Amino acid sequence: MAKKIPRTRHLVLVLGDQLDAESSAFDGFDPALDSVWMAEVREESTHVWSHKVRISLFLTAMRHFRDRLKSLGYRVDYRTLDADDNAGSLGAELERAIRAHRPASLIMTEPGDYRVRAMLIGTAQRLGVPLDIRTDRHFYSTTADFERFAAGRKQLRLEYFYRELRKKHGVLMDGDGPEGGDWNYDTENRGTFGKAGPGLLPAPAAFPPDEITREVIGLVEAHFPDHPGNTAKFDWPVTSADAEVALADFIEHRLSSFGEYQDAMWSAEPYLYHSRLSASMNLKLLNPRRVVGAVEKAYRDGRAPLAAVEGFIRQILGWREYVRGIYWRSMPGYLEKNALGAHRPLPKFYWTGVTDFHCLKDALGQTLELGYAHHIQRLMVTGLFALLLGVDPKAVHEWYLAVYVDAVEWVEAPNVIGMSQYADGGVMASKPYAASGKYIQRMSNSCKGCRYDPAKSTGDTACPFTTLYWDFLMRHETLLAKNPRMTMQVKNLKRLDEDTKQSIRDQAESLRISLL
Ligand code: FAD
Ligand code: SF4
């Protein structure tokens, strides 16, 4: 006979990206009266075809967090993926929990995904249980703060939002002005490795699987055998303590060079001087205030230069907060945006990494192996190719949401739909990030040894990026000509004679057909 569960006062709902015992959902938590609900469900790994490392990271971090809560004396109703009667979706599992616990109310911190939020609200309403959704204190700004910032502005731009947050939170300030006299040191942050390459790089701290992670990986391999990704090299932080180690390691060994090389790429060097902290922050194992505070302290202690520290802080205090504001402001409907009318399918090689385009092979290969690529690989290789080819932005969005360990919709969607595909028509980015193969040649070593030539747009050895770049400018010339930030590119297009333009169009069309 099933054990009767005593009635719960509040049932606190904790999702896989809410692994913070200090979150608002736990305010007033009484272990004697309240319980926690967590559920591993198949739907969250299959609504997009999730990478095995991404699934493994979420599940093992959840299990470690469950054990931490239990060690605090909390009652946790935790549903494992392989429980015989696991209903497979968050809504159905929540319904089961409500019937078992008969709580007076449900409490949770704001979810990071509109779909999940709607599902949980719908279930609670249908069963007549009040659901208290609390502000997410993990972020510096609330969604209401962002609305206030956006109100009355014709165009939203990161720079002003970022400056406001710097002032409000006293980050990298010198009195009322920015530390060092400038708000932004971006011009010092565009270095490349040159022909000699990056040299010996400091390997980031690695976290080999413990017993819980090994068990989870086995479960993932058994339940999702055909999903993309390879779990053999799993080494992500899975607890807050791990994440602290990763932060300290980054500050000591890589922060100083982060700024200069943040846009550079190099084959078979996935991490370079990047922090690898996004997944820990997105799962809420690590608080961004802790990260920003520690990085600023490194500067004040003379352990890292201002340009690197400002560049890094801008990513977290600026971009990370900004994209969240855009997401919640633009949902629902954002995922359907398609300002450039792009409808082509995503090339199959995005899921296999098999292509003779070297730069794509590099970025896709490491993504499928590790679940990681850094910002410029995501924006200016995989994202750029899809933009130039004219792939349906929703298909691009689903791929990004599936393959990166740090992918949660509030941060992924604006970066993909807005920044990389310009599908929101300029809400997120002031211009499309369109470039030819020459950009990739300058920023990486991928073109060396590639059978294509980034300088050529037609002929057997034409670089597909370069062909598609000119074709993109031609296809969208009327729209782009209205954008002052595209003036130079449109001017260069006008210099091409009609025969050249037609050859490019023909080459682009054959390329598109060959990729079907
Ligand atoms: P670092 O290079 O070390 O940067 C430090 C931190 O800054 C990151 O950990 C991250 O928290 C933050 N950050 C940097 N850039 C951004 C940004 N554009 N938006 C928000 N935060 C940022 N980031 C995700 O966390 N999840 C995603 O699903 C995601 N999808 C992306 C898709 C595209 C097309 C692009 C262009 C960017 C995407 N990003 C995403 C942003 C960025 O690429 C990753 O945060 C970063 O590569 C993670 O690696 P890292 O921790 O080593 O970052
Ligand atoms: Fe990529 Fe073109 Fe360079 Fe080849 S030549 S690596 S396809 S940019």
Coordinates of C-alpha atoms and ligand atoms in Angstrom, one line a residue:
M1 CA 0.0 0.0 0.0
A2 CA 1.3 3.5 -0.9
K3 CA 2.6 5.4 2.1
K4 CA 0.3 8.3 3.0
I5 CA 2.3 11.6 2.8
P6 CA 1.5 14.1 5.6
R7 CA -0.2 17.3 4.3
T8 CA 2.3 20.0 3.3
R9 CA 1.8 23.7 4.1
H10 CA 3.9 25.1 1.2
L11 CA 5.2 23.0 -1.6
V12 CA 8.3 24.7 -3.0
L13 CA 8.9 24.0 -6.7
V14 CA 12.6 23.9 -7.8
L15 CA 13.4 23.5 -11.4
G16 CA 16.7 22.3 -12.9
D17 CA 18.0 25.8 -13.4
Q18 CA 17.1 27.0 -9.9
L19 CA 19.6 25.2 -7.8
D20 CA 20.1 27.9 -5.1
A21 CA 19.1 27.3 -1.5
E22 CA 19.1 31.1 -0.9
S23 CA 16.6 31.8 -3.7
S24 CA 13.4 33.7 -3.0
A25 CA 11.4 30.4 -3.1
F26 CA 13.0 29.4 0.2
D27 CA 12.1 32.6 2.0
G28 CA 10.2 31.6 5.1
F29 CA 10.7 27.9 4.5
D30 CA 9.9 25.8 7.5
P31 CA 11.3 22.2 7.3
A32 CA 8.7 21.0 9.7
L33 CA 5.8 22.2 7.6
D34 CA 7.0 22.6 4.0
S35 CA 8.4 20.3 1.3
V36 CA 10.4 20.7 -1.8
W37 CA 9.4 19.3 -5.2
M38 CA 11.9 18.5 -8.0
A39 CA 11.3 16.3 -11.0
E40 CA 13.4 14.9 -13.8
V41 CA 11.1 14.5 -16.8
R42 CA 11.7 13.2 -20.3
E43 CA 9.9 16.1 -22.0
E44 CA 12.6 18.6 -20.9
S45 CA 15.2 16.7 -22.7
T46 CA 13.2 16.0 -25.9
H47 CA 11.2 19.1 -26.7
V48 CA 14.4 20.0 -28.4
W49 CA 16.8 17.2 -29.2
S50 CA 19.1 17.9 -26.2
H51 CA 22.8 17.2 -26.1
K52 CA 23.7 14.3 -23.8
V53 CA 26.1 16.5 -21.8
R54 CA 23.5 19.1 -21.3
I55 CA 21.0 16.6 -20.0
S56 CA 23.6 15.0 -17.8
L57 CA 24.7 18.3 -16.3
F58 CA 21.2 19.4 -15.4
L59 CA 20.3 16.0 -13.9
T60 CA 23.5 15.5 -11.9
A61 CA 23.4 19.1 -10.6
M62 CA 19.8 18.6 -9.5
R63 CA 20.7 15.4 -7.7
H64 CA 23.6 17.0 -5.9
F65 CA 21.3 19.9 -4.9
R66 CA 18.6 17.5 -3.7
D67 CA 21.2 15.9 -1.4
R68 CA 22.3 19.3 -0.1
L69 CA 18.7 20.2 0.8
K70 CA 18.3 16.9 2.5
S71 CA 21.4 17.5 4.5
L72 CA 19.8 20.8 5.7
G73 CA 16.9 18.6 7.0
Y74 CA 14.5 19.6 4.1
R75 CA 11.9 17.0 2.9
V76 CA 12.4 16.7 -0.8
D77 CA 9.9 14.9 -3.1
Y78 CA 12.4 14.1 -5.9
R79 CA 11.2 12.2 -9.0
T80 CA 13.9 10.4 -10.9
L81 CA 13.7 10.0 -14.7
D82 CA 13.6 6.2 -14.4
A83 CA 10.9 6.1 -11.7
D84 CA 8.4 3.5 -13.0
D85 CA 5.4 5.8 -13.0
N86 CA 7.2 9.0 -14.0
A87 CA 4.6 10.8 -16.1
G88 CA 7.2 12.4 -18.4
S89 CA 6.2 16.1 -18.2
L90 CA 6.6 18.8 -15.5
G91 CA 2.8 19.5 -15.6
A92 CA 1.8 15.9 -15.1
E93 CA 4.4 15.4 -12.4
L94 CA 3.4 18.5 -10.6
E95 CA -0.2 17.3 -10.7
R96 CA 0.9 14.0 -9.1
A97 CA 2.7 15.9 -6.4
I98 CA -0.2 18.2 -5.6
R99 CA -2.5 15.2 -5.2
A100 CA 0.0 13.5 -2.9
H101 CA 1.0 16.5 -0.7
R102 CA -2.3 18.4 -0.8
P103 CA -0.4 21.7 -0.2
A104 CA -2.2 24.8 0.9
S105 CA -0.1 26.7 -1.7
L106 CA 2.8 26.3 -4.2
I107 CA 5.8 28.6 -4.1
M108 CA 8.5 29.1 -6.7
T109 CA 11.0 31.6 -8.0
E110 CA 10.3 32.9 -11.6
P111 CA 11.2 30.2 -14.1
G112 CA 13.6 31.0 -17.0
D113 CA 11.4 29.7 -19.7
Y114 CA 8.0 31.0 -20.8
R115 CA 6.8 27.5 -21.8
V116 CA 7.5 26.0 -18.4
R117 CA 6.0 29.0 -16.6
A118 CA 2.8 28.6 -18.6
M119 CA 2.7 24.9 -18.0
L120 CA 3.1 25.2 -14.2
I121 CA 0.6 28.1 -13.9
G122 CA -1.9 26.1 -15.9
T123 CA -1.6 23.0 -13.7
A124 CA -1.9 25.0 -10.5
Q125 CA -5.0 26.8 -11.8
R126 CA -6.6 23.6 -13.0
L127 CA -6.2 22.0 -9.6
G128 CA -7.2 25.1 -7.7
V129 CA -4.0 25.5 -5.7
P130 CA -2.6 29.1 -5.3
L131 CA 0.9 29.5 -6.9
D132 CA 3.1 32.2 -5.5
I133 CA 5.8 33.2 -8.2
R134 CA 8.5 35.2 -6.6
T135 CA 11.1 37.6 -8.0
D136 CA 14.4 36.0 -9.0
R137 CA 17.0 37.7 -6.8
H138 CA 19.8 36.0 -8.7
F139 CA 19.7 38.8 -11.3
Y140 CA 20.8 42.4 -10.6
S141 CA 17.7 43.7 -12.3
T142 CA 14.1 42.6 -12.3
T143 CA 11.9 42.4 -15.4
A144 CA 10.0 45.5 -14.1
D145 CA 13.4 47.4 -13.9
F146 CA 13.9 46.5 -17.6
E147 CA 10.5 47.7 -18.5
R148 CA 11.2 51.0 -16.8
F149 CA 14.5 51.3 -18.7
A150 CA 12.7 50.4 -22.0
A151 CA 9.7 52.7 -21.5
G152 CA 9.7 55.6 -24.0
R153 CA 12.9 54.6 -25.8
K154 CA 12.7 54.2 -29.5
Q155 CA 15.6 51.8 -29.6
L156 CA 17.0 49.7 -26.8
R157 CA 20.8 49.5 -26.6
L158 CA 23.0 47.6 -24.2
E159 CA 25.4 50.4 -23.5
Y160 CA 23.0 52.7 -21.6
F161 CA 21.4 49.8 -19.7
Y162 CA 24.9 48.6 -18.7
R163 CA 26.0 52.1 -17.5
E164 CA 22.9 52.4 -15.4
L165 CA 23.6 49.1 -13.7
R166 CA 27.2 50.0 -13.1
K167 CA 26.1 53.2 -11.4
K168 CA 23.3 51.7 -9.5
H169 CA 25.4 48.8 -8.1
G170 CA 28.6 50.7 -7.8
V171 CA 30.5 48.3 -10.0
L172 CA 33.9 49.5 -11.4
M173 CA 33.1 53.1 -10.4
D174 CA 35.5 55.9 -9.4
G175 CA 33.2 58.3 -7.6
D176 CA 30.4 59.2 -10.0
G177 CA 32.4 58.2 -13.1
P178 CA 33.6 54.9 -14.6
E179 CA 36.9 53.5 -13.3
G180 CA 39.7 54.6 -15.6
G181 CA 37.6 57.3 -17.3
D182 CA 35.9 55.2 -19.9
W183 CA 32.8 53.0 -19.7
N184 CA 34.0 50.6 -22.4
Y185 CA 37.4 49.2 -23.4
D186 CA 36.1 47.2 -26.3
T187 CA 38.7 48.5 -28.7
E188 CA 41.5 46.9 -26.6
N189 CA 39.6 43.6 -26.7
R190 CA 39.9 42.5 -30.3
G191 CA 43.3 40.8 -30.4
T192 CA 44.1 37.7 -32.5
F193 CA 46.8 35.1 -31.9
G194 CA 48.7 35.8 -35.1
K195 CA 50.5 33.1 -37.0
A196 CA 52.3 31.8 -33.9
G197 CA 49.0 30.8 -32.3
P198 CA 48.0 31.0 -28.6
G199 CA 51.0 29.1 -27.3
L200 CA 50.7 27.0 -24.1
L201 CA 47.2 27.7 -22.6
P202 CA 46.3 27.2 -19.0
A203 CA 43.8 24.3 -18.9
P204 CA 40.7 25.2 -17.1
A205 CA 39.8 23.4 -13.8
A206 CA 38.1 20.1 -14.6
F207 CA 35.5 18.2 -12.6
P208 CA 35.6 14.5 -13.5
P209 CA 32.4 12.7 -12.8
D210 CA 31.8 11.5 -9.2
E211 CA 29.5 8.6 -8.4
I212 CA 26.3 10.5 -8.8
T213 CA 27.4 12.0 -12.2
R214 CA 28.5 8.6 -13.4
E215 CA 25.1 7.1 -12.5
V216 CA 23.3 10.0 -14.3
I217 CA 25.5 9.6 -17.4
G218 CA 24.5 5.9 -17.5
L219 CA 20.9 6.9 -17.3
V220 CA 21.2 9.4 -20.0
E221 CA 23.0 7.0 -22.4
A222 CA 20.2 4.5 -21.7
H223 CA 17.3 6.8 -22.2
F224 CA 18.6 9.1 -24.9
P225 CA 21.0 6.9 -26.9
D226 CA 20.4 8.7 -30.3
H227 CA 20.7 12.2 -28.9
P228 CA 23.7 14.3 -30.0
G229 CA 26.8 14.7 -27.9
N230 CA 29.5 12.6 -26.2
T231 CA 29.6 12.2 -22.4
A232 CA 33.1 10.7 -22.3
K233 CA 34.7 14.1 -21.5
F234 CA 32.2 15.3 -19.0
D235 CA 34.0 17.7 -16.6
W236 CA 31.6 20.5 -15.6
P237 CA 31.1 21.9 -12.1
V238 CA 28.0 20.2 -10.6
T239 CA 27.8 21.9 -7.2
S240 CA 28.2 25.4 -5.8
A241 CA 31.5 24.3 -4.3
D242 CA 32.8 23.2 -7.7
A243 CA 31.6 26.4 -9.3
E244 CA 33.6 28.4 -6.7
V245 CA 36.7 26.4 -7.7
A246 CA 36.1 27.1 -11.4
L247 CA 35.7 30.9 -10.6
A248 CA 38.9 31.0 -8.6
D249 CA 40.8 29.1 -11.4
F250 CA 39.5 31.5 -14.1
I251 CA 40.6 34.6 -12.1
E252 CA 44.0 33.2 -11.4
H253 CA 44.9 31.8 -14.8
R254 CA 42.8 33.3 -17.5
L255 CA 41.1 36.6 -16.6
S256 CA 44.1 38.8 -17.4
S257 CA 44.1 37.7 -21.1
F258 CA 40.3 37.3 -21.4
G259 CA 39.7 40.8 -22.8
E260 CA 42.4 40.9 -25.4
Y261 CA 41.5 37.4 -26.8
Q262 CA 37.8 37.2 -26.2
D263 CA 37.0 37.3 -29.9
A264 CA 39.8 35.1 -31.1
M265 CA 39.4 31.5 -32.2
W266 CA 41.9 28.6 -32.6
S267 CA 41.3 25.0 -33.8
A268 CA 41.2 22.4 -31.1
E269 CA 41.4 25.0 -28.4
P270 CA 37.8 25.3 -27.2
Y271 CA 38.2 27.3 -24.0
L272 CA 41.2 29.7 -24.7
Y273 CA 40.8 32.5 -22.0
H274 CA 37.1 32.1 -21.5
S275 CA 35.6 31.4 -18.1
R276 CA 33.3 28.4 -18.7
L277 CA 31.1 29.8 -16.0
S278 CA 27.8 30.3 -17.9
A279 CA 26.3 26.9 -17.1
S280 CA 27.1 27.3 -13.4
M281 CA 25.5 30.7 -13.3
N282 CA 22.5 29.7 -15.4
L283 CA 21.8 26.7 -13.1
K284 CA 22.2 29.2 -10.2
L285 CA 25.1 27.3 -8.7
L286 CA 27.0 30.5 -8.8
N287 CA 25.7 34.0 -8.1
P288 CA 26.7 36.7 -10.7
R289 CA 27.3 39.2 -7.8
R290 CA 29.9 36.7 -6.5
V291 CA 31.5 36.5 -9.9
V292 CA 31.5 40.3 -10.6
G293 CA 32.7 41.0 -7.1
A294 CA 35.6 38.6 -7.3
V295 CA 36.7 39.8 -10.7
E296 CA 36.5 43.5 -9.7
K297 CA 38.6 42.6 -6.6
A298 CA 41.2 41.0 -8.8
Y299 CA 41.5 44.4 -10.6
R300 CA 41.7 46.4 -7.4
D301 CA 44.3 44.0 -6.1
G302 CA 46.4 44.6 -9.2
R303 CA 46.0 41.0 -10.5
A304 CA 44.2 41.8 -13.8
P305 CA 44.1 44.8 -16.2
L306 CA 41.1 47.1 -16.4
A307 CA 40.3 46.3 -20.0
A308 CA 40.0 42.6 -19.3
V309 CA 38.0 43.1 -16.1
E310 CA 35.6 45.7 -17.7
G311 CA 35.2 43.4 -20.8
F312 CA 34.3 40.5 -18.6
I313 CA 32.0 42.4 -16.3
R314 CA 30.2 43.8 -19.3
Q315 CA 29.3 40.3 -20.4
I316 CA 27.6 39.5 -17.1
L317 CA 26.3 42.8 -15.6
G318 CA 25.6 44.0 -19.2
W319 CA 24.7 41.4 -21.7
R320 CA 23.4 38.7 -19.4
E321 CA 20.9 41.1 -17.7
Y322 CA 20.0 42.8 -20.9
V323 CA 19.1 39.6 -22.8
R324 CA 16.9 38.5 -20.0
G325 CA 15.0 41.8 -20.1
I326 CA 14.5 41.4 -23.9
Y327 CA 13.3 37.9 -23.5
W328 CA 10.6 38.6 -20.9
R329 CA 9.6 41.8 -22.7
S330 CA 9.2 40.0 -26.0
M331 CA 7.5 36.7 -25.0
P332 CA 5.3 35.2 -26.2
G333 CA 5.8 35.6 -29.9
Y334 CA 9.6 36.1 -29.9
L335 CA 10.3 32.6 -31.1
E336 CA 8.2 33.2 -34.2
K337 CA 10.0 36.3 -35.3
N338 CA 11.4 36.2 -38.8
A339 CA 12.1 39.8 -40.0
L340 CA 14.3 38.6 -42.9
G341 CA 11.8 36.1 -44.1
A342 CA 14.3 33.2 -43.8
H343 CA 12.7 29.8 -44.4
R344 CA 15.5 27.3 -45.3
P345 CA 16.1 24.2 -43.3
L346 CA 19.2 23.9 -41.0
P347 CA 21.9 22.0 -42.9
K348 CA 22.1 18.4 -41.5
F349 CA 25.8 18.8 -40.7
Y350 CA 24.9 21.0 -37.7
W351 CA 23.9 17.7 -36.0
T352 CA 26.9 15.6 -37.2
G353 CA 29.8 18.1 -37.7
V354 CA 30.6 16.4 -41.0
T355 CA 31.5 19.2 -43.5
D356 CA 34.6 20.3 -45.4
F357 CA 34.1 23.9 -44.3
H358 CA 36.9 23.9 -41.8
C359 CA 35.7 26.7 -39.5
L360 CA 32.2 25.0 -39.2
K361 CA 33.9 21.6 -38.7
D362 CA 35.9 23.1 -35.8
A363 CA 33.0 24.9 -34.1
L364 CA 30.5 22.1 -34.7
G365 CA 33.0 19.4 -33.7
Q366 CA 33.7 20.8 -30.3
T367 CA 30.1 21.7 -29.7
L368 CA 28.9 18.2 -30.4
E369 CA 31.8 16.8 -28.3
L370 CA 31.7 19.1 -25.3
G371 CA 28.4 21.1 -25.4
Y372 CA 30.6 24.3 -25.5
A373 CA 31.6 26.9 -28.0
H374 CA 32.6 30.5 -27.1
H375 CA 30.7 33.6 -28.0
I376 CA 32.4 34.3 -31.3
Q377 CA 32.2 30.8 -32.5
R378 CA 28.4 30.9 -31.8
L379 CA 27.9 34.3 -33.3
M380 CA 30.4 34.5 -36.2
V381 CA 30.7 30.9 -37.3
T382 CA 27.6 28.7 -36.7
G383 CA 25.2 31.7 -36.3
L384 CA 26.7 33.6 -39.2
F385 CA 26.5 30.7 -41.6
A386 CA 22.8 30.1 -40.8
L387 CA 22.1 33.9 -41.2
L388 CA 23.8 34.1 -44.6
L389 CA 22.2 30.9 -45.8
G390 CA 18.7 32.1 -44.8
V391 CA 17.8 29.4 -42.3
D392 CA 14.5 29.6 -40.5
P393 CA 15.4 31.3 -37.2
K394 CA 13.2 28.9 -35.2
A395 CA 15.2 25.9 -36.5
V396 CA 18.4 27.8 -35.5
H397 CA 17.0 28.6 -32.1
E398 CA 16.0 24.9 -31.5
W399 CA 19.5 23.8 -32.4
Y400 CA 21.2 26.2 -30.0
L401 CA 18.8 25.4 -27.2
A402 CA 19.6 21.7 -27.7
V403 CA 23.4 21.6 -28.0
Y404 CA 24.9 24.0 -25.4
V405 CA 25.3 23.0 -21.7
D406 CA 24.4 26.6 -20.7
A407 CA 21.3 26.8 -22.9
V408 CA 18.2 28.1 -21.1
E409 CA 15.6 29.9 -23.2
W410 CA 15.8 33.3 -21.5
V411 CA 19.4 33.7 -22.5
E412 CA 19.6 31.5 -25.6
A413 CA 16.6 32.9 -27.5
P414 CA 17.6 36.6 -27.6
N415 CA 21.2 35.7 -28.5
V416 CA 20.0 33.5 -31.4
I417 CA 16.8 35.0 -32.7
G418 CA 17.9 38.6 -32.0
M419 CA 21.6 38.9 -32.0
S420 CA 22.8 36.2 -34.5
Q421 CA 19.8 35.9 -36.9
Y422 CA 18.5 39.5 -36.7
A423 CA 15.0 37.9 -36.8
D424 CA 13.6 40.5 -34.4
G425 CA 14.3 43.2 -36.9
G426 CA 16.8 45.1 -34.6
V427 CA 15.4 44.9 -31.1
M428 CA 18.5 43.1 -29.8
A429 CA 21.2 44.1 -32.2
S430 CA 21.6 47.4 -34.1
K431 CA 22.6 45.6 -37.3
P432 CA 22.8 42.1 -38.7
Y433 CA 26.1 40.4 -37.8
A434 CA 26.9 39.7 -41.5
A435 CA 30.5 39.1 -42.5
S436 CA 32.5 37.3 -45.2
G437 CA 35.0 34.5 -44.7
K438 CA 37.7 37.1 -44.3
Y439 CA 36.5 37.9 -40.8
I440 CA 37.0 34.2 -39.8
Q441 CA 40.4 34.2 -41.5
R442 CA 41.5 37.2 -39.4
M443 CA 40.2 35.8 -36.1
S444 CA 41.2 32.2 -36.4
N445 CA 43.5 29.6 -38.0
S446 CA 40.6 27.6 -39.5
C447 CA 41.1 28.9 -43.1
K448 CA 44.7 27.6 -43.1
G449 CA 44.4 24.2 -44.8
C450 CA 40.7 24.7 -45.7
R451 CA 40.1 23.9 -49.4
Y452 CA 38.2 27.1 -49.8
D453 CA 39.6 30.6 -50.1
P454 CA 38.0 33.4 -48.0
A455 CA 38.9 36.0 -50.6
K456 CA 36.9 34.3 -53.4
S457 CA 33.2 34.5 -53.8
T458 CA 32.9 32.5 -57.1
G459 CA 34.6 29.5 -58.6
D460 CA 35.5 26.0 -57.3
T461 CA 37.4 27.3 -54.3
A462 CA 35.1 30.1 -53.3
C463 CA 34.5 30.3 -49.6
P464 CA 30.9 29.6 -48.8
F465 CA 30.8 32.4 -46.3
T466 CA 32.1 34.9 -48.8
T467 CA 29.6 33.8 -51.5
L468 CA 26.7 33.9 -49.2
Y469 CA 27.8 37.2 -47.6
W470 CA 27.5 39.1 -50.9
D471 CA 24.3 37.2 -51.8
F472 CA 22.9 38.2 -48.4
L473 CA 23.7 41.8 -49.0
M474 CA 22.0 41.6 -52.4
R475 CA 18.9 39.9 -51.1
H476 CA 18.4 42.4 -48.3
E477 CA 19.9 45.5 -49.9
T478 CA 16.8 47.6 -49.6
L479 CA 16.4 46.9 -45.9
L480 CA 20.1 47.2 -45.1
A481 CA 20.5 50.5 -47.0
K482 CA 18.2 52.1 -44.4
N483 CA 20.6 51.1 -41.6
P484 CA 23.4 53.7 -41.0
R485 CA 25.6 50.9 -39.5
M486 CA 25.5 49.0 -42.8
T487 CA 26.4 52.0 -45.0
M488 CA 30.0 50.8 -45.7
Q489 CA 28.9 47.2 -46.6
V490 CA 26.1 48.4 -48.9
K491 CA 28.5 50.9 -50.5
N492 CA 31.0 48.0 -51.2
L493 CA 28.2 46.0 -52.7
K494 CA 27.4 48.8 -55.1
R495 CA 30.9 48.6 -56.4
L496 CA 30.3 45.1 -57.9
D497 CA 29.4 45.0 -61.5
E498 CA 26.2 43.2 -62.6
D499 CA 28.0 40.2 -64.1
T500 CA 29.9 39.6 -60.9
K501 CA 26.6 39.9 -58.9
Q502 CA 24.9 37.4 -61.1
S503 CA 27.8 34.9 -60.8
I504 CA 27.6 35.2 -57.0
R505 CA 23.8 34.7 -57.1
D506 CA 24.3 31.6 -59.2
Q507 CA 27.0 30.2 -57.0
A508 CA 24.9 30.9 -53.9
E509 CA 22.0 29.1 -55.4
S510 CA 24.1 26.0 -56.2
L511 CA 25.5 26.0 -52.7
R512 CA 22.1 26.2 -51.2
I513 CA 20.9 23.2 -53.3
S514 CA 24.0 21.2 -52.4
L515 CA 23.2 21.7 -48.7
L516 CA 19.7 20.4 -48.9
Ligands
FAD1 P1 32.8 34.0 -21.2 O1 33.3 34.2 -22.5 O2 33.8 33.6 -20.2 O3 31.9 35.1 -20.7 C1 31.6 35.3 -19.3 C2 30.1 35.3 -19.0 O4 29.4 36.3 -19.6 C3 29.4 34.0 -19.5 O5 29.6 32.9 -18.6 C4 28.0 34.5 -19.6 O6 27.3 34.3 -18.4 C5 28.1 35.9 -19.9 N1 27.8 36.3 -21.3 C6 28.7 36.5 -22.3 N2 28.1 36.8 -23.4 C7 26.8 36.8 -23.2 C8 25.6 37.0 -23.9 N3 25.7 37.4 -25.2 N4 24.4 36.9 -23.4 C9 24.3 36.6 -22.1 N5 25.4 36.3 -21.3 C10 26.6 36.4 -21.8 N6 24.9 32.1 -23.2 C11 24.3 31.3 -22.4 O7 24.5 31.3 -21.2 N7 23.4 30.3 -22.8 C12 23.1 30.2 -24.1 O8 22.3 29.4 -24.5 C13 23.7 31.1 -25.0 N8 23.5 31.0 -26.4 C14 24.1 31.8 -27.2 C15 23.8 31.7 -28.6 C16 24.4 32.6 -29.5 C17 24.1 32.5 -31.0 C18 25.3 33.5 -29.0 C19 26.0 34.5 -30.0 C20 25.7 33.6 -27.7 C21 25.0 32.8 -26.8 N9 25.3 32.8 -25.4 C22 24.7 32.0 -24.5 C23 26.3 33.8 -24.9 C24 27.7 33.4 -24.8 O9 28.1 32.8 -26.0 C25 27.9 32.3 -23.7 O10 27.4 32.9 -22.5 C26 29.4 32.0 -23.5 O11 30.0 31.6 -24.7 C27 29.6 31.0 -22.4 O12 30.9 30.6 -22.2 P2 31.8 31.2 -21.0 O13 31.1 31.0 -19.7 O14 33.1 30.6 -21.2 O15 31.7 32.7 -21.3
SF4_2 FE1 35.5 28.7 -43.2 FE2 35.7 29.8 -45.6 FE3 37.8 29.9 -44.0 FE4 37.1 27.6 -45.1 S1 37.9 29.4 -46.1 S2 37.6 27.9 -42.9 S3 34.9 27.8 -45.1 S4 35.8 30.9 -43.7

